[in-house]
XYZ file of C-alpha atoms in Angstrom:
539
model
C 2.002 18.161 25.890
C -0.009 20.621 23.856
C -3.140 22.926 24.606
C -6.615 21.589 25.608
C -9.220 24.143 24.344
C -12.681 24.560 25.111
C -14.446 25.105 21.844
C -17.925 26.217 20.909
C -17.861 27.220 16.980
C -18.516 24.085 15.227
C -17.048 23.110 11.674
C -18.546 20.990 8.902
C -16.719 17.980 8.268
C -17.680 16.376 5.026
C -15.106 14.053 3.446
C -15.418 13.678 -0.644
C -13.946 11.534 -3.065
C -10.955 12.534 -5.010
C -9.648 11.451 -8.284
C -6.555 9.733 -8.944
C -3.254 11.619 -9.541
C -0.497 12.147 -11.845
C 8.058 9.718 -13.048
C 9.369 9.377 -9.604
C 6.799 7.399 -8.485
C 8.353 6.673 -4.638
C 8.518 10.562 -4.128
C 4.815 10.767 -3.379
C 2.407 7.943 -1.546
C -0.160 9.532 -4.044
C 0.457 7.643 -7.095
C 1.629 4.429 -4.832
C -1.561 4.554 -3.709
C -2.862 4.303 -7.583
C -0.709 1.619 -8.042
C -2.260 -0.736 -5.426
C -5.662 0.043 -7.691
C -3.115 -1.020 -10.430
C -1.787 -4.124 -8.745
C -5.219 -5.033 -7.959
C -6.592 -4.794 -11.557
C -3.801 -7.006 -12.588
C -4.862 -9.827 -10.077
C -8.087 -9.914 -10.923
C -7.048 -10.531 -14.812
C -4.528 -12.822 -13.537
C -7.255 -15.098 -12.198
C -9.522 -14.574 -15.149
C -6.731 -16.048 -17.135
C -6.169 -18.892 -14.877
C -9.987 -19.513 -15.034
C -10.002 -19.624 -18.905
C -6.786 -22.139 -18.966
C -7.853 -24.466 -16.356
C -11.418 -24.820 -18.277
C -9.744 -25.253 -21.408
C -7.363 -27.841 -19.239
C -10.883 -29.205 -18.390
C -11.993 -29.858 -21.994
C -8.950 -31.346 -22.744
C -9.110 -33.803 -19.591
C -12.433 -34.921 -20.613
C -11.626 -35.830 -23.910
C -8.714 -37.298 -22.883
C -10.682 -39.537 -20.750
C -13.556 -40.362 -23.233
C -10.769 -41.717 -25.701
C -9.107 -44.010 -23.124
C -12.200 -46.002 -22.494
C -12.897 -45.997 -25.990
C -9.555 -46.907 -27.362
C -9.117 -49.189 -24.767
C -12.354 -51.146 -25.902
C -11.673 -50.972 -29.427
C -8.297 -52.828 -29.403
C -9.334 -55.689 -27.508
C -11.008 -56.509 -30.712
C -9.813 -54.270 -33.621
C -11.419 -56.411 -36.265
C -15.070 -56.586 -34.406
C -15.090 -53.034 -33.533
C -14.717 -51.775 -36.981
C -17.033 -53.997 -38.404
C -19.607 -52.181 -37.192
C -19.794 -49.718 -39.913
C -20.780 -46.512 -37.515
C -17.774 -47.286 -35.610
C -15.721 -46.995 -38.766
C -17.080 -43.616 -39.966
C -17.011 -41.984 -36.520
C -13.199 -43.438 -36.364
C -12.620 -41.643 -39.666
C -14.165 -38.342 -38.418
C -12.616 -38.414 -35.168
C -8.737 -38.470 -36.944
C -9.958 -36.275 -39.980
C -11.559 -33.576 -38.078
C -11.932 -33.873 -34.041
C -8.290 -34.142 -33.722
C -7.844 -31.577 -35.749
C -10.078 -29.216 -33.231
C -8.341 -30.498 -30.063
C -5.161 -29.588 -31.665
C -6.906 -26.011 -32.432
C -8.083 -25.829 -28.632
C -4.711 -26.874 -27.480
C -2.551 -24.205 -29.230
C -5.254 -21.911 -28.468
C -3.810 -18.969 -26.508
C -5.928 -17.977 -23.285
C -3.579 -15.154 -22.150
C -4.366 -12.612 -24.687
C -6.655 -10.443 -22.681
C -4.040 -10.950 -19.528
C -1.335 -9.859 -21.365
C -3.187 -6.673 -23.588
C -4.407 -5.691 -19.631
C -0.472 -5.766 -18.708
C 0.661 -4.209 -21.142
C -1.349 -1.083 -21.283
C -1.084 -0.929 -17.540
C 2.719 -1.501 -17.795
C 2.911 2.354 -18.798
C 2.041 3.530 -15.260
C 4.879 0.782 -13.457
C 7.673 2.206 -11.200
C 11.294 1.833 -13.225
C 14.292 1.024 -11.843
C 15.083 4.714 -10.301
C 11.816 4.163 -8.704
C 13.074 0.846 -6.939
C 16.236 2.479 -5.813
C 14.911 5.735 -4.793
C 12.833 3.461 -2.359
C 15.334 0.997 -1.017
C 17.778 4.065 -0.502
C 14.439 5.709 1.669
C 14.449 2.354 3.533
C 18.012 2.838 4.422
C 17.436 6.617 5.227
C 14.995 5.668 7.475
C 16.957 2.587 9.168
C 19.648 5.505 10.036
C 17.194 8.208 10.816
C 15.073 6.325 13.478
C 18.231 3.909 14.560
C 16.281 0.898 13.248
C 18.148 -2.836 12.818
C 17.326 -4.665 9.972
C 15.535 -7.445 11.582
C 13.120 -4.799 13.212
C 12.484 -3.712 9.491
C 12.992 -7.335 7.812
C 10.440 -9.137 10.504
C 7.239 -6.843 9.723
C 8.302 -5.411 13.273
C 7.068 -1.933 11.780
C 3.620 -2.421 9.937
C 3.964 -4.055 6.882
C 4.855 -7.670 5.405
C 7.869 -9.270 6.499
C 11.088 -9.022 4.047
C 12.279 -12.190 2.186
C 15.912 -12.934 1.530
C 15.567 -11.748 -2.168
C 14.121 -8.640 -0.436
C 17.443 -8.208 1.449
C 19.454 -9.118 -0.973
C 18.182 -6.284 -3.402
C 18.771 -3.877 -0.499
C 22.579 -4.899 -0.131
C 23.227 -4.511 -3.840
C 21.779 -1.060 -4.482
C 23.853 -0.046 -1.717
C 26.714 -2.110 -3.147
C 26.452 0.217 -6.618
C 26.529 3.092 -4.554
C 29.731 2.081 -2.839
C 27.970 2.283 0.393
C 29.913 -0.943 1.698
C 28.338 -0.145 5.335
C 24.724 -0.579 4.370
C 25.919 -3.455 1.724
C 26.986 -5.494 5.027
C 23.927 -5.103 7.124
C 21.435 -6.021 4.566
C 23.634 -9.083 3.279
C 24.518 -9.988 6.664
C 20.383 -10.132 7.319
C 19.874 -11.720 4.419
C 22.448 -14.690 5.773
C 20.583 -14.601 9.032
C 17.219 -15.504 7.172
C 18.920 -18.036 5.229
C 20.696 -19.542 7.719
C 17.531 -19.679 9.654
C 16.090 -22.276 6.946
C 14.142 -19.489 4.421
C 13.959 -21.182 1.022
C 15.337 -18.696 -1.221
C 16.078 -18.367 -5.013
C 19.318 -16.129 -4.054
C 22.324 -18.993 -3.149
C 24.422 -18.207 0.057
C 27.448 -18.302 -2.079
C 26.339 -15.011 -3.778
C 25.494 -13.556 -0.559
C 28.893 -13.978 1.234
C 30.526 -13.064 -2.081
C 29.117 -9.862 -1.426
C 29.274 -9.774 2.389
C 33.354 -10.790 2.607
C 34.179 -7.857 -0.372
C 31.672 -5.044 1.498
C 33.493 -6.201 5.011
C 36.942 -5.849 3.449
C 36.189 -2.519 2.107
C 35.310 -1.358 5.890
C 39.251 -2.410 6.640
C 37.933 -5.694 8.635
C 40.596 -8.250 7.009
C 39.677 -10.977 9.560
C 35.865 -11.061 9.377
C 36.729 -10.654 5.337
C 39.013 -13.959 5.398
C 36.130 -15.742 7.728
C 33.675 -15.102 5.267
C 35.865 -16.124 1.924
C 36.601 -18.967 3.726
C 33.222 -19.986 4.190
C 32.291 -19.146 0.859
C 34.760 -21.802 -0.386
C 33.557 -24.710 1.955
C 30.283 -24.180 -0.383
C 32.141 -23.754 -3.727
C 35.583 -24.388 -3.581
C 36.437 -23.671 -7.684
C 34.916 -19.910 -6.912
C 37.797 -18.188 -8.813
C 37.133 -14.656 -7.264
C 36.881 -15.963 -3.740
C 39.883 -18.171 -4.032
C 41.912 -14.786 -5.365
C 40.861 -12.973 -2.300
C 41.582 -15.650 -0.087
C 45.171 -15.372 -1.312
C 45.168 -11.668 -1.210
C 43.701 -11.621 2.420
C 45.735 -13.884 3.685
C 48.741 -12.205 2.688
C 47.919 -8.867 3.809
C 46.891 -10.107 7.353
C 50.508 -11.723 7.560
C 52.065 -8.569 6.360
C 49.742 -6.801 9.196
C 50.704 -8.814 11.918
C 54.371 -8.883 10.730
C 54.418 -5.225 11.149
C 52.630 -5.181 14.101
C 55.225 -8.420 15.617
C 58.349 -6.097 14.800
C 57.211 -2.669 16.450
C 57.822 -1.582 19.589
C 55.483 -0.820 22.602
C 54.430 2.881 21.508
C 53.921 1.857 17.807
C 51.802 -0.727 19.450
C 49.519 1.435 21.143
C 49.593 3.655 18.562
C 48.079 1.408 16.058
C 45.484 0.013 18.570
C 44.407 3.599 19.273
C 44.098 3.949 15.529
C 42.088 0.345 15.245
C 39.831 2.091 17.673
C 39.268 4.804 16.267
C 38.647 3.285 12.881
C 36.398 1.093 14.420
C 34.616 3.960 16.365
C 34.243 5.648 12.875
C 32.954 2.259 10.864
C 29.380 3.171 9.407
C 27.866 5.485 7.425
C 29.765 7.259 4.515
C 30.473 10.836 5.310
C 28.059 12.871 3.378
C 27.452 16.489 2.514
C 25.265 17.909 5.382
C 27.267 18.796 8.424
C 24.408 19.155 10.720
C 22.946 15.507 9.495
C 23.343 13.812 13.238
C 21.853 16.784 14.796
C 18.717 16.498 12.140
C 18.085 13.040 12.759
C 18.227 13.393 16.620
C 15.443 15.625 16.661
C 13.977 13.560 13.996
C 13.691 10.787 17.141
C 12.482 13.520 19.746
C 16.156 13.786 21.086
C 18.236 16.686 21.713
C 15.103 19.508 21.738
C 16.832 22.178 23.771
C 13.725 23.876 25.657
C 14.486 24.881 29.212
C 11.791 24.571 31.930
C 12.083 28.491 32.511
C 11.803 29.269 28.799
C 8.428 26.591 28.603
C 6.722 28.126 31.266
C 6.495 31.465 29.559
C 4.695 29.865 26.605
C 1.258 29.507 26.518
C -1.974 28.586 24.423
C -4.280 31.395 24.046
C -7.561 32.330 21.645
C -6.645 34.923 19.184
C -8.834 37.462 17.602
C -5.988 38.772 15.852
C -6.358 42.604 17.189
C -10.248 42.214 17.002
C -10.518 41.276 13.589
C -13.899 40.947 12.614
C -14.183 37.684 11.602
C -12.334 36.465 14.967
C -14.366 38.369 17.712
C -16.762 36.084 18.522
C -14.784 32.805 17.165
C -11.271 33.609 18.325
C -8.485 31.148 16.602
C -6.697 28.891 18.831
C -3.208 29.984 19.111
C -0.350 27.931 21.095
C 3.423 29.047 21.128
C 5.514 26.149 19.846
C 8.692 28.164 20.109
C 10.262 31.680 21.596
C 13.282 31.917 19.431
C 12.659 32.106 16.751
C 8.784 32.330 17.315
C 7.208 29.505 15.889
C 3.013 29.427 16.495
C 0.672 26.645 15.940
C -2.721 27.813 14.832
C -5.035 24.847 15.961
C -8.213 23.599 13.594
C -7.591 26.067 10.549
C -9.011 23.528 7.768
C -11.800 21.337 7.931
C -11.675 17.736 6.995
C -13.560 18.643 4.208
C -11.487 21.653 3.080
C -8.576 19.231 3.251
C -10.125 16.870 0.833
C -11.009 19.059 -1.739
C -7.225 20.351 -1.498
C -6.019 17.404 -1.984
C -8.641 16.600 -4.855
C -7.403 19.605 -6.750
C -3.688 19.072 -6.018
C -3.511 15.104 -6.841
C -3.660 15.401 -10.672
C -0.809 18.100 -10.651
C 1.556 16.443 -8.510
C 5.042 16.912 -9.533
C 8.367 15.953 -8.207
C 8.996 18.924 -5.640
C 11.551 21.366 -6.917
C 14.060 24.036 -5.068
C 15.414 27.291 -6.359
C 18.688 26.846 -7.517
C 21.092 29.133 -5.073
C 23.384 30.268 -8.044
C 20.964 30.413 -10.955
C 17.456 31.123 -9.384
C 16.029 27.962 -11.641
C 13.845 25.247 -10.024
C 15.281 21.806 -10.343
C 14.611 18.739 -8.291
C 16.992 17.573 -5.590
C 17.955 14.132 -3.920
C 17.520 15.827 -0.577
C 13.641 17.136 -1.108
C 11.558 13.684 -1.317
C 8.253 14.707 -2.325
C 5.753 15.753 -5.009
C 4.006 19.004 -4.639
C 1.336 21.065 -6.852
C 0.729 24.509 -6.793
C -3.005 26.112 -6.354
C -4.125 29.486 -7.671
C -7.043 31.385 -5.585
C -9.317 31.597 -8.937
C -9.664 27.707 -9.688
C -11.897 27.357 -6.334
C -13.268 29.470 -3.817
C -11.908 26.654 -1.020
C -8.368 27.813 -1.897
C -9.444 31.455 -2.123
C -10.928 31.177 1.469
C -7.604 29.656 2.720
C -5.913 32.233 1.104
C -8.026 35.255 2.978
C -8.156 32.988 6.128
C -3.991 33.464 6.395
C -3.977 37.059 5.732
C -6.719 37.352 8.515
C -5.278 35.945 10.966
C -1.475 36.817 10.065
C -2.481 40.107 9.260
C 0.107 40.058 6.361
C -0.718 40.870 2.799
C -0.957 37.493 0.633
C -1.623 39.390 -2.581
C 2.348 39.036 -3.255
C 2.701 35.664 -1.821
C 3.310 32.469 -3.809
C 0.012 30.410 -4.510
C -0.506 27.786 -2.190
C 1.823 24.874 -2.699
C 0.596 21.322 -1.897
C 2.953 18.911 -1.025
C 2.619 14.912 -0.602
C 5.473 12.963 0.727
C 6.962 9.321 -0.479
C 8.511 6.506 0.955
C 11.104 8.246 3.677
C 9.886 11.458 2.393
C 11.924 14.342 4.097
C 13.044 17.603 3.083
C 16.643 18.264 4.555
C 17.873 21.145 6.253
C 17.313 24.381 4.466
C 16.331 27.881 4.300
C 13.068 29.652 3.317
C 14.376 32.943 2.404
C 17.213 33.895 -0.097
C 20.239 34.411 1.474
C 22.769 37.288 0.716
C 24.730 34.982 -1.762
C 21.557 34.203 -3.592
C 20.520 37.755 -4.790
C 18.516 36.072 -7.812
C 16.578 33.819 -5.360
C 13.182 35.249 -6.013
C 14.210 37.595 -8.214
C 11.482 36.618 -11.180
C 8.689 36.835 -8.868
C 9.362 40.833 -7.643
C 8.262 40.424 -5.297
C 10.969 41.033 -2.406
C 11.951 38.012 -0.046
C 10.227 35.301 1.912
C 9.020 37.263 4.972
C 6.979 34.551 6.495
C 6.157 30.882 6.394
C 2.623 29.471 6.830
C 2.678 25.479 7.101
C -0.490 23.769 7.234
C -0.310 20.146 8.233
C -3.473 18.106 6.274
C -2.912 14.443 7.645
C -1.927 13.525 10.899
C 1.254 11.358 10.564
C 1.546 7.924 13.277
C 5.572 7.872 13.475
C 8.206 10.815 11.801
C 7.390 13.286 9.512
C 8.226 16.268 12.103
C 9.209 19.896 11.081
C 12.565 20.343 12.984
C 14.859 23.697 13.489
C 18.130 22.510 13.509
C 19.866 25.342 15.016
C 17.781 26.027 17.922
C 16.595 22.660 18.783
C 13.283 22.679 18.007
C 10.864 20.121 16.950
C 7.046 20.506 15.742
C 4.797 17.370 14.709
C 2.030 16.827 11.971
C -1.368 17.734 13.615
C -4.196 17.501 10.939
C -5.852 20.737 10.398
C -3.493 22.953 11.978
C -0.896 25.298 10.990
C 2.569 26.944 12.097
C 3.640 29.994 11.170
C 6.791 32.025 11.746
C 9.017 34.946 10.226
C 11.942 34.053 8.010
C 13.182 37.357 8.016
C 13.868 40.501 10.873
C 11.522 43.691 10.926
C 14.605 45.001 9.303
C 14.582 42.785 6.417
C 17.899 40.435 7.283
C 17.494 36.836 7.496
C 16.853 35.281 10.609
C 19.080 32.079 10.228
C 17.741 30.554 13.351
C 15.094 29.638 11.252
C 16.872 26.708 9.332
C 14.523 24.044 9.231
C 13.795 20.494 7.801
C 10.707 17.766 7.186
C 12.053 14.552 8.921
C 11.328 11.670 6.862
C 8.120 9.944 7.290
C 8.385 6.644 9.127
C 4.981 5.348 9.085
C 1.803 6.852 7.057
C 1.148 9.542 4.516
C 2.150 13.214 4.967
C 0.091 15.716 3.088
C 1.368 19.304 3.759
C 0.385 22.841 2.053
C 2.912 25.917 2.448
C 2.027 29.847 1.616
C 5.123 31.614 1.368
C 4.330 35.537 2.012
C 7.040 37.758 0.618
C 7.967 41.059 1.605
C 6.202 43.452 -0.981
C 3.082 44.832 0.126
C 3.760 44.165 3.933
C 5.327 48.235 4.017
C 2.759 49.323 6.313
C 1.650 45.772 7.944
C 5.470 44.823 9.451
C 7.149 47.926 9.776
C 10.935 48.031 9.591
C 13.545 48.063 12.378
C 16.991 49.838 12.290
C 18.260 46.882 14.681
C 19.334 43.828 12.184
C 17.879 41.338 14.590
C 14.519 42.457 15.448
């Protein structure tokens, strides 16, 4: 639901243009936006090349038509034609000079400008890692939001429909990762589209080859055999399929023989095992034990707020204990969760401030890093798909103003905080469940900063996200949805200094839209008299 505020303090909202941003292209929409303009420029260059080729062909065509008429006339009476001295001279001239000029015209390469532009732009093109990353992101969205392949391929999501080649490429990338579940899904979709009459450069035999093997790898011998037989009807000499046919038939006969010989109890046990295997069929097991819970919350399911607890949560105008800046213009505050306490502050940044922050961050966006729990060194991680930049308070008054605003509203000292981190999420952009604070088994997590642990997190949403992109707290079943210009705040540590493990959270994959956020992590040093310690570990 959210809160409705009557607000009477006006804020300027002046959007400004921003420059281009600056490896791992798929991890940020910022750089992908630049690629759209690159491609547009290349299309213009390609059209110029086509026009130049057409002009050249037009000249050749006119020359051919003129000579066609001339030679037809001349060959009717060659002696009479050449009896005219001008005609004899022009024949010598044409063959000695003009045909040479025509040869030069035909040999002239009109593609120089286009190829030169393409060569320059290619340095900014995505590579194989980017294509694989984008494909895996699409499959991650498919799993998280329970989308079937047809919904994605048909263009029911905003975007262009996918071709047979597109579906086949996704299946191949899954296959190269031994992810036979997604291989089957996307090869089946490619096959459906081929069966539906779509033209393609990918032949059905190749798709059936991948499909039968991926199904076999998931333990479904009969279906694998059916697809292999279909393949052999199209190409009876296919060596691998013929080998697979014999192997599948042998395995199936062996399986049927065992089933025929076993007693009733063994049959029941086998049927039970088959059902269990069928239930387990699907995505391969991964490293994240709370995957199911995380994805549920991302879909807006499994949120654990009871009506009784909800009734104790309010919206209010807050002046932060009569802070001089907020007595006449209090901030709009909304309770998002009670344990841990998560507060949203509305209208924290104006549009013009957001655009300035993005403008400053774009040229410096780099693949987002995490702190290695063993070494404390910052490094990239496959479970964090975004790009980030750090902004210091002295480089622009807007950053300084934002930092001061955070201090005024939270009452915490930001002088010992980390710099403002700006992040932009790419295709299926996400950050899987994690803690912001350093745990006891990570003694060196923030040692190099010398300011203690991360006491609190301030997260600003700098864009609305049409679908997906929620911040979810997996331990407590909470979900907070992006709202442009608002910020959410929570303490990572209890007042005792102990870590609050209920603050484990994640950024859900962005399904549709472009997600920009900025973070401010406040540290323990400097808060001694602003948030006093207690002896109770859980307070």
